[in-house]
Amino acid sequence: MENAGKKSSGLFGWYFNTNLLVRILIALVVGALAGIIFQEKIVWVQPLGQIFIRLLFMIMVPVIFSTLVVGAASVSPKQLGKVGVRVMLIYVLTSFVAVGTGLLAGGIFKPRVDLKGIADFGEYAGKASEAPPLSQTFLNIIPTNIVDFVARQQLLGIIFFTICFGTAIAMLRETGNERTKNAAETVFNFFDGCAEIIIKMVKGIMEYAPIGVFALIAHVFATAGARVVGGLAMVVVTSFSAYLFYIVVWYLLICVKMIGGLSIGRFVMGAKEAFITGFVTRSSAASLPVTMQCAEKMGLPRDVYSFAIPLGANINMDGTAIYQGAAVMFMTYSVWGQGLTASQMVIVLIMSTLATIGTAGVPGGGALMLLMVLTQLGLPVEAGTAAAAAYAMILGIDALLDMGRTGINVVGDLVYLSVLTKRMGTLDMAKWR
Ligand code: ASP
């Protein structure tokens, strides 16, 4: 971060003069230890974490709106459409690899709990109906009332409106009529200024990140840490092994290095803050401002990342896909006592991919959509059933699983966009040296 020139001393001075990543990593470790040691005595720090999340949400819609208007207005609509289709295809097709990784890890580790003698878990029964139908997810892309969509932070609708708005500016900027051309230019410059100001605000918010990270992690470890025992520990091992494998082998070695021909070290340096923000906030949506900032730093063209990153925060959720694969295996081993047949695996591959598209980028969004996959698989979570008991258990440790999967969700957008723009020749390679 920009620390040069600041010369205060003491704790305050140390705080602002130390590299941001170092501060965040210290906060992560100290937060986890504090949560494990002090348990419920430390949960009072939760509001400090909420401040961080609220600040990120505060800036989220303005970030999307300003950068996306500028992005869409800077390219010809034809070019935008061409890149958009590629980005969508990459986001959707790679989900299959992610679900497959989760299923594979589940097959290797075989996580399960013994459900004999477990009482009624009726309180979770109603949850299945809460998952929205997929058709509604698609219809929700078109807002009926843009102000309402902004107020409720419905990202896909906001993206749709903003792309239309930016594209109209792009078209007007190319017309021969001086008056409309000037008007479009003025609006473009206005949003360009807004985008710069908001990116500056994001940098300011990140100065608070270490405190937020400490509080968020302490709270998760204080509340969920103790529940990780027995069979559930195996679910954590399964999921995190799959996450790690996916990051190292798929993202770094195959995508970044082999397909993109990019430096792994440079990629990690560029994307680390986005990963950590996803990890601790457990929300792709909240991480958006930081992901955008990383994209800028990594030299991704603004006209691509301005729409592809908000879109990715909604539909590109490889971490959630991995989790769904692993969680389904846990459910079937626990309830049926066996894994999946080949045809059931195909159902899971397709349904989990669709489910990740419909998953909201908020904490626990993926656990909710898991219900849809389980229902399609013939394992509905209904009151008093073994499925409800197993689901309740996995939900108890969801905060832990969610940290890993959201980190992956967030970093995945940066992986695919770096590789795509490198191959298209639009990545600013000066930033990779
Ligand atoms: N928390 C995840 C995200 O925001 C979604 C999930 O729960 O899987 O990306």
XYZ file of C-alpha atoms and ligand atoms in Angstrom:
442
model
C 0.000 0.000 0.000
C 1.015 3.611 -0.167
C 2.805 4.083 3.095
C 5.594 6.316 1.926
C 5.837 9.601 3.670
C 3.926 8.627 6.815
C 6.164 8.958 9.823
C 4.098 8.522 12.997
C 5.466 6.336 15.768
C 4.028 3.933 18.374
C 1.356 1.333 17.692
C -0.492 3.720 15.432
C 2.646 4.374 13.432
C 3.468 0.684 13.241
C -0.053 -0.033 12.009
C 0.009 2.394 9.131
C 3.628 1.812 8.186
C 3.454 -1.967 8.002
C 2.631 -3.710 4.747
C -1.100 -4.402 4.511
C -0.716 -8.091 3.758
C 1.542 -8.609 6.778
C -1.046 -6.910 8.988
C -3.867 -8.987 7.559
C -1.955 -12.251 7.993
C -1.111 -11.389 11.602
C -4.792 -10.579 12.180
C -5.809 -13.928 10.677
C -3.550 -15.963 12.941
C -4.199 -13.938 16.093
C -7.952 -13.955 15.380
C -8.044 -17.742 14.971
C -6.043 -18.263 18.159
C -8.196 -15.802 20.110
C -11.352 -17.592 18.926
C -10.039 -21.023 19.912
C -8.680 -19.879 23.290
C -11.381 -17.487 24.489
C -14.412 -19.141 22.829
C -17.639 -17.295 23.683
C -15.722 -14.697 25.697
C -14.475 -13.174 22.456
C -17.705 -12.997 20.469
C -18.164 -9.375 21.545
C -15.681 -8.426 18.801
C -18.240 -9.347 16.159
C -19.385 -5.736 15.502
C -15.800 -4.827 14.578
C -16.007 -7.417 11.810
C -19.439 -6.211 10.780
C -17.984 -2.711 10.305
C -15.619 -4.110 7.670
C -18.398 -5.955 5.850
C -20.708 -2.954 5.990
C -18.018 -0.677 4.572
C -17.516 -3.085 1.680
C -21.226 -3.330 1.009
C -21.507 0.455 1.221
C -19.087 0.818 -1.647
C -20.212 -2.197 -3.682
C -22.978 -0.744 -5.869
C -21.103 2.529 -6.545
C -18.032 0.520 -7.592
C -20.007 -1.618 -9.997
C -21.991 1.248 -11.390
C -19.165 3.677 -12.008
C -16.575 1.245 -13.340
C -19.085 -0.675 -15.425
C -20.531 2.429 -17.069
C -17.008 3.520 -17.993
C -16.109 -0.013 -19.092
C -19.164 -0.561 -21.270
C -18.930 2.944 -22.729
C -15.284 2.419 -23.691
C -15.793 -0.525 -26.055
C -17.899 -1.025 -29.099
C -21.066 -2.986 -28.306
C -19.970 -5.699 -30.748
C -16.666 -6.193 -28.950
C -18.434 -6.238 -25.571
C -20.776 -8.952 -26.807
C -17.893 -11.060 -28.116
C -15.915 -10.904 -24.887
C -19.086 -11.342 -22.829
C -19.943 -14.651 -24.497
C -16.430 -16.004 -23.928
C -16.434 -14.972 -20.291
C -19.830 -16.598 -19.711
C -18.730 -19.842 -21.350
C -15.545 -20.004 -19.284
C -17.418 -19.271 -16.057
C -20.013 -21.974 -16.662
C -17.857 -24.720 -18.170
C -15.177 -24.561 -15.488
C -17.829 -25.228 -12.838
C -17.908 -28.835 -14.062
C -14.212 -29.215 -13.232
C -14.894 -27.773 -9.790
C -17.853 -30.035 -8.980
C -15.816 -32.985 -10.252
C -12.971 -32.071 -7.892
C -15.393 -31.992 -4.940
C -16.884 -35.360 -5.890
C -13.428 -36.863 -6.303
C -12.302 -35.620 -2.892
C -15.529 -36.987 -1.380
C -14.850 -40.350 -3.020
C -11.315 -40.437 -1.634
C -11.977 -39.284 1.946
C -15.507 -40.707 2.289
C -16.698 -38.240 4.972
C -19.700 -39.430 6.991
C -21.406 -39.243 10.355
C -23.269 -41.927 12.233
C -26.884 -40.792 12.323
C -28.293 -43.582 14.492
C -30.219 -42.271 17.475
C -30.307 -38.718 16.215
C -33.536 -36.943 17.056
C -35.828 -34.839 14.957
C -34.176 -31.992 13.087
C -37.440 -30.464 12.032
C -36.221 -26.901 12.311
C -34.333 -27.270 9.049
C -37.211 -28.761 7.134
C -38.631 -25.551 5.785
C -35.339 -24.506 4.261
C -35.815 -26.394 0.998
C -38.600 -24.115 -0.072
C -36.420 -21.054 0.524
C -34.137 -21.777 -2.423
C -35.519 -19.715 -5.328
C -36.545 -21.529 -8.531
C -33.948 -21.237 -11.281
C -36.304 -19.570 -13.760
C -36.766 -16.735 -11.286
C -33.001 -16.286 -11.076
C -32.867 -15.745 -14.827
C -35.890 -13.438 -14.901
C -34.349 -11.392 -12.100
C -31.613 -10.319 -14.504
C -34.043 -7.757 -15.899
C -35.031 -5.233 -13.238
C -38.609 -4.009 -13.164
C -37.629 -1.113 -10.931
C -33.981 -0.162 -10.978
C -34.157 1.837 -7.748
C -35.615 -1.160 -5.963
C -32.879 -3.397 -7.393
C -30.198 -1.007 -6.214
C -31.800 -0.767 -2.780
C -31.860 -4.549 -2.453
C -28.386 -4.906 -4.002
C -29.586 -7.316 -6.690
C -26.349 -7.500 -8.606
C -27.387 -9.205 -11.841
C -30.163 -6.673 -12.421
C -27.809 -3.792 -11.678
C -25.223 -5.203 -14.089
C -27.849 -5.576 -16.814
C -29.077 -2.008 -16.458
C -25.566 -0.585 -16.250
C -24.360 -2.411 -19.360
C -27.378 -1.040 -21.284
C -26.626 2.446 -19.946
C -22.909 2.263 -20.797
C -23.582 0.777 -24.225
C -25.956 3.638 -25.034
C -23.192 6.092 -24.075
C -20.766 4.222 -26.353
C -23.227 4.496 -29.259
C -23.892 8.187 -28.677
C -20.174 8.948 -28.496
C -19.862 7.646 -32.024
C -22.718 9.635 -33.560
C -22.166 12.590 -35.880
C -24.471 14.872 -33.898
C -22.230 17.240 -31.907
C -24.784 17.960 -29.189
C -25.536 14.341 -28.253
C -21.873 13.451 -28.641
C -20.882 16.154 -26.162
C -23.650 15.142 -23.770
C -22.468 11.512 -23.835
C -18.869 12.631 -23.366
C -19.834 14.683 -20.297
C -21.619 11.759 -18.675
C -18.711 9.482 -19.521
C -16.217 11.865 -17.908
C -18.434 12.192 -14.860
C -18.495 8.438 -14.277
C -14.807 8.168 -15.067
C -14.185 10.621 -12.218
C -16.559 8.702 -9.930
C -14.704 5.454 -10.680
C -11.362 6.974 -9.695
C -12.780 8.443 -6.484
C -14.409 5.195 -5.483
C -11.261 3.179 -6.122
C -9.508 5.601 -3.773
C -12.198 4.965 -1.155
C -11.654 1.219 -1.452
C -7.982 1.731 -0.634
C -9.026 3.640 2.471
C -11.406 0.881 3.559
C -8.624 -1.676 3.204
C -6.673 0.143 5.889
C -9.337 -1.064 8.297
C -9.177 -4.632 6.920
C -6.784 -6.080 9.539
C -9.105 -5.125 12.411
C -12.124 -6.486 10.552
C -10.271 -9.683 9.696
C -9.275 -10.257 13.316
C -12.863 -9.872 14.514
C -14.428 -11.994 11.775
C -11.999 -14.866 12.197
C -12.150 -14.800 15.985
C -15.936 -15.026 15.797
C -15.939 -17.965 13.365
C -13.425 -19.938 15.419
C -15.215 -19.122 18.675
C -18.589 -20.280 17.389
C -17.906 -23.005 14.806
C -14.430 -24.238 15.708
C -15.507 -26.463 18.582
C -18.128 -28.228 16.484
C -15.521 -29.729 14.186
C -15.239 -33.175 15.717
C -15.506 -36.742 14.471
C -17.108 -37.171 11.083
C -17.421 -33.465 10.608
C -13.668 -33.020 10.889
C -13.485 -35.291 7.851
C -15.839 -32.984 5.925
C -13.489 -30.091 6.669
C -10.462 -32.160 5.604
C -12.243 -33.280 2.414
C -13.343 -29.779 1.439
C -10.070 -28.075 2.221
C -8.013 -30.756 0.438
C -10.191 -30.238 -2.616
C -9.878 -26.437 -2.323
C -6.103 -26.654 -2.046
C -5.797 -29.082 -4.936
C -7.981 -26.880 -7.095
C -5.998 -23.735 -6.354
C -2.581 -25.269 -6.827
C -3.202 -27.658 -9.704
C -6.104 -26.189 -11.643
C -5.784 -22.457 -11.062
C -2.048 -21.948 -10.722
C -0.397 -24.749 -12.676
C -2.910 -25.461 -15.421
C -4.667 -22.129 -15.978
C -2.171 -19.432 -14.989
C 1.041 -21.191 -15.987
C 0.220 -23.638 -18.760
C -2.728 -22.029 -20.535
C -1.970 -18.391 -19.746
C 1.823 -18.567 -19.789
C 1.830 -16.170 -16.829
C 4.029 -16.056 -13.741
C 2.457 -17.853 -10.762
C 4.359 -15.630 -8.307
C 3.092 -12.449 -9.949
C -0.436 -13.786 -10.013
C -0.362 -14.628 -6.308
C 1.045 -11.196 -5.470
C -1.700 -9.527 -7.472
C -4.650 -11.590 -6.264
C -3.802 -12.150 -2.592
C -5.896 -9.344 -1.122
C -8.988 -10.452 -3.023
C -8.528 -14.023 -1.815
C -8.137 -12.980 1.803
C -11.124 -10.639 1.651
C -13.285 -13.428 0.249
C -11.939 -15.812 2.877
C -12.772 -13.608 5.846
C -15.978 -11.902 4.693
C -17.407 -15.111 3.217
C -19.089 -12.957 0.608
C -18.169 -12.589 -3.057
C -20.406 -9.543 -3.228
C -18.699 -7.821 -0.301
C -15.289 -8.652 -1.793
C -16.134 -7.056 -5.137
C -14.507 -3.675 -4.494
C -11.248 -5.378 -3.492
C -11.367 -7.825 -6.411
C -11.795 -4.898 -8.785
C -8.866 -3.130 -7.191
C -6.702 -6.235 -7.673
C -7.825 -6.510 -11.302
C -6.718 -2.937 -11.880
C -3.358 -3.616 -10.239
C -2.879 -6.762 -12.303
C -3.302 -4.826 -15.536
C -6.614 -6.317 -16.634
C -8.328 -4.010 -19.117
C -11.037 -1.986 -17.397
C -13.562 -2.536 -20.166
C -13.373 -6.289 -19.477
C -13.059 -6.504 -15.706
C -15.698 -3.837 -15.052
C -18.442 -6.209 -16.181
C -16.734 -9.601 -15.888
C -15.876 -9.305 -12.189
C -19.354 -8.326 -10.940
C -20.745 -11.024 -13.230
C -18.260 -13.531 -11.836
C -19.181 -12.607 -8.268
C -22.633 -13.871 -9.161
C -22.165 -16.818 -11.430
C -18.540 -17.943 -11.263
C -18.377 -19.848 -8.012
C -15.919 -22.697 -8.348
C -15.431 -22.884 -4.582
C -19.160 -23.322 -4.069
C -19.201 -25.976 -6.793
C -16.392 -27.913 -5.066
C -18.202 -27.642 -1.746
C -21.429 -28.939 -3.287
C -19.657 -31.970 -4.729
C -18.002 -32.760 -1.405
C -21.151 -32.038 0.632
C -23.295 -34.278 -1.561
C -20.830 -37.123 -0.970
C -21.005 -36.501 2.780
C -24.795 -36.577 2.645
C -25.012 -39.776 0.608
C -22.388 -41.612 2.663
C -24.135 -40.564 5.894
C -27.735 -41.172 4.805
C -27.508 -43.946 2.205
C -24.279 -45.467 3.458
C -22.785 -45.382 -0.034
C -21.462 -43.026 -2.707
C -23.007 -42.100 -6.056
C -23.633 -44.116 -9.196
C -22.356 -42.726 -12.514
C -25.770 -41.371 -13.519
C -26.250 -39.738 -10.128
C -22.885 -38.059 -10.593
C -24.071 -36.570 -13.859
C -27.131 -35.177 -12.063
C -24.895 -33.623 -9.425
C -22.534 -32.167 -12.037
C -25.377 -30.466 -13.881
C -27.432 -29.421 -10.873
C -24.479 -28.077 -8.907
C -23.333 -26.029 -11.880
C -26.809 -24.523 -12.179
C -26.987 -24.059 -8.427
C -23.774 -22.039 -8.357
C -25.209 -19.701 -10.977
C -28.180 -19.113 -8.715
C -26.129 -18.794 -5.537
C -26.072 -15.343 -4.017
C -22.595 -14.073 -3.134
C -23.377 -13.855 0.551
C -22.336 -15.981 3.540
C -24.081 -19.334 3.450
C -25.600 -18.825 -0.016
C -24.115 -22.099 -1.272
C -25.485 -24.132 1.638
C -28.969 -22.974 0.744
C -28.590 -23.955 -2.899
C -27.275 -27.360 -1.855
C -30.878 -28.143 -0.926
C -31.873 -27.839 -4.568
C -29.177 -30.315 -5.614
C -30.158 -32.765 -2.875
C -33.816 -32.589 -3.861
C -32.972 -33.371 -7.498
C -30.863 -36.262 -6.325
C -33.781 -37.777 -4.451
C -32.433 -36.866 -1.039
C -34.836 -34.137 0.069
C -34.192 -32.460 3.396
C -37.490 -32.983 5.179
C -38.439 -32.712 8.838
C -37.288 -35.582 10.998
C -35.411 -37.409 8.241
C -31.808 -38.571 8.370
C -31.107 -36.171 5.509
C -32.280 -33.259 7.676
C -30.012 -34.398 10.505
C -26.958 -34.676 8.242
C -27.741 -31.340 6.636
C -28.103 -29.674 10.014
C -24.683 -30.967 10.998
C -22.938 -29.698 7.924
C -24.721 -26.385 8.348
C -23.245 -26.136 11.833
C -19.752 -25.882 10.389
C -20.722 -23.973 7.277
C -18.836 -20.847 8.331
C -15.550 -22.743 8.084
C -16.349 -24.363 4.754
C -17.648 -21.057 3.439
C -14.346 -19.270 4.093
C -12.422 -21.549 1.750
C -15.040 -21.687 -0.964
C -15.553 -17.924 -1.078
C -11.793 -17.319 -1.323
C -11.786 -19.595 -4.371
C -14.918 -18.005 -5.841
C -13.301 -14.597 -5.701
C -9.887 -15.557 -6.993
C -11.382 -17.639 -9.818
C -12.587 -14.528 -11.629
C -9.056 -13.109 -11.579
C -7.587 -16.399 -12.840
C -9.895 -16.733 -15.809
C -9.823 -13.076 -16.768
C -6.019 -12.859 -16.589
C -5.693 -15.905 -18.806
C -8.395 -14.778 -21.242
C -7.079 -11.227 -21.647
C -3.493 -12.471 -21.916
C -4.524 -14.703 -24.799
C -6.520 -11.882 -26.361
C -3.465 -9.627 -26.088
C -5.197 -6.997 -23.943
C -3.529 -7.744 -20.586
C -1.076 -5.011 -19.560
C 2.073 -7.117 -19.320
C 4.088 -4.230 -17.862
C 2.292 -4.949 -14.570
C 3.555 -8.555 -14.594
C 7.251 -7.730 -14.718
N -20.322 -17.347 0.411
C -20.159 -17.682 -0.976
C -19.825 -16.435 -1.778
O -20.188 -15.360 -1.414
C -21.342 -18.347 -1.548
C -21.526 -19.669 -0.875
O -22.058 -19.696 0.223
O -21.128 -20.687 -1.445
O -19.187 -16.553 -2.800
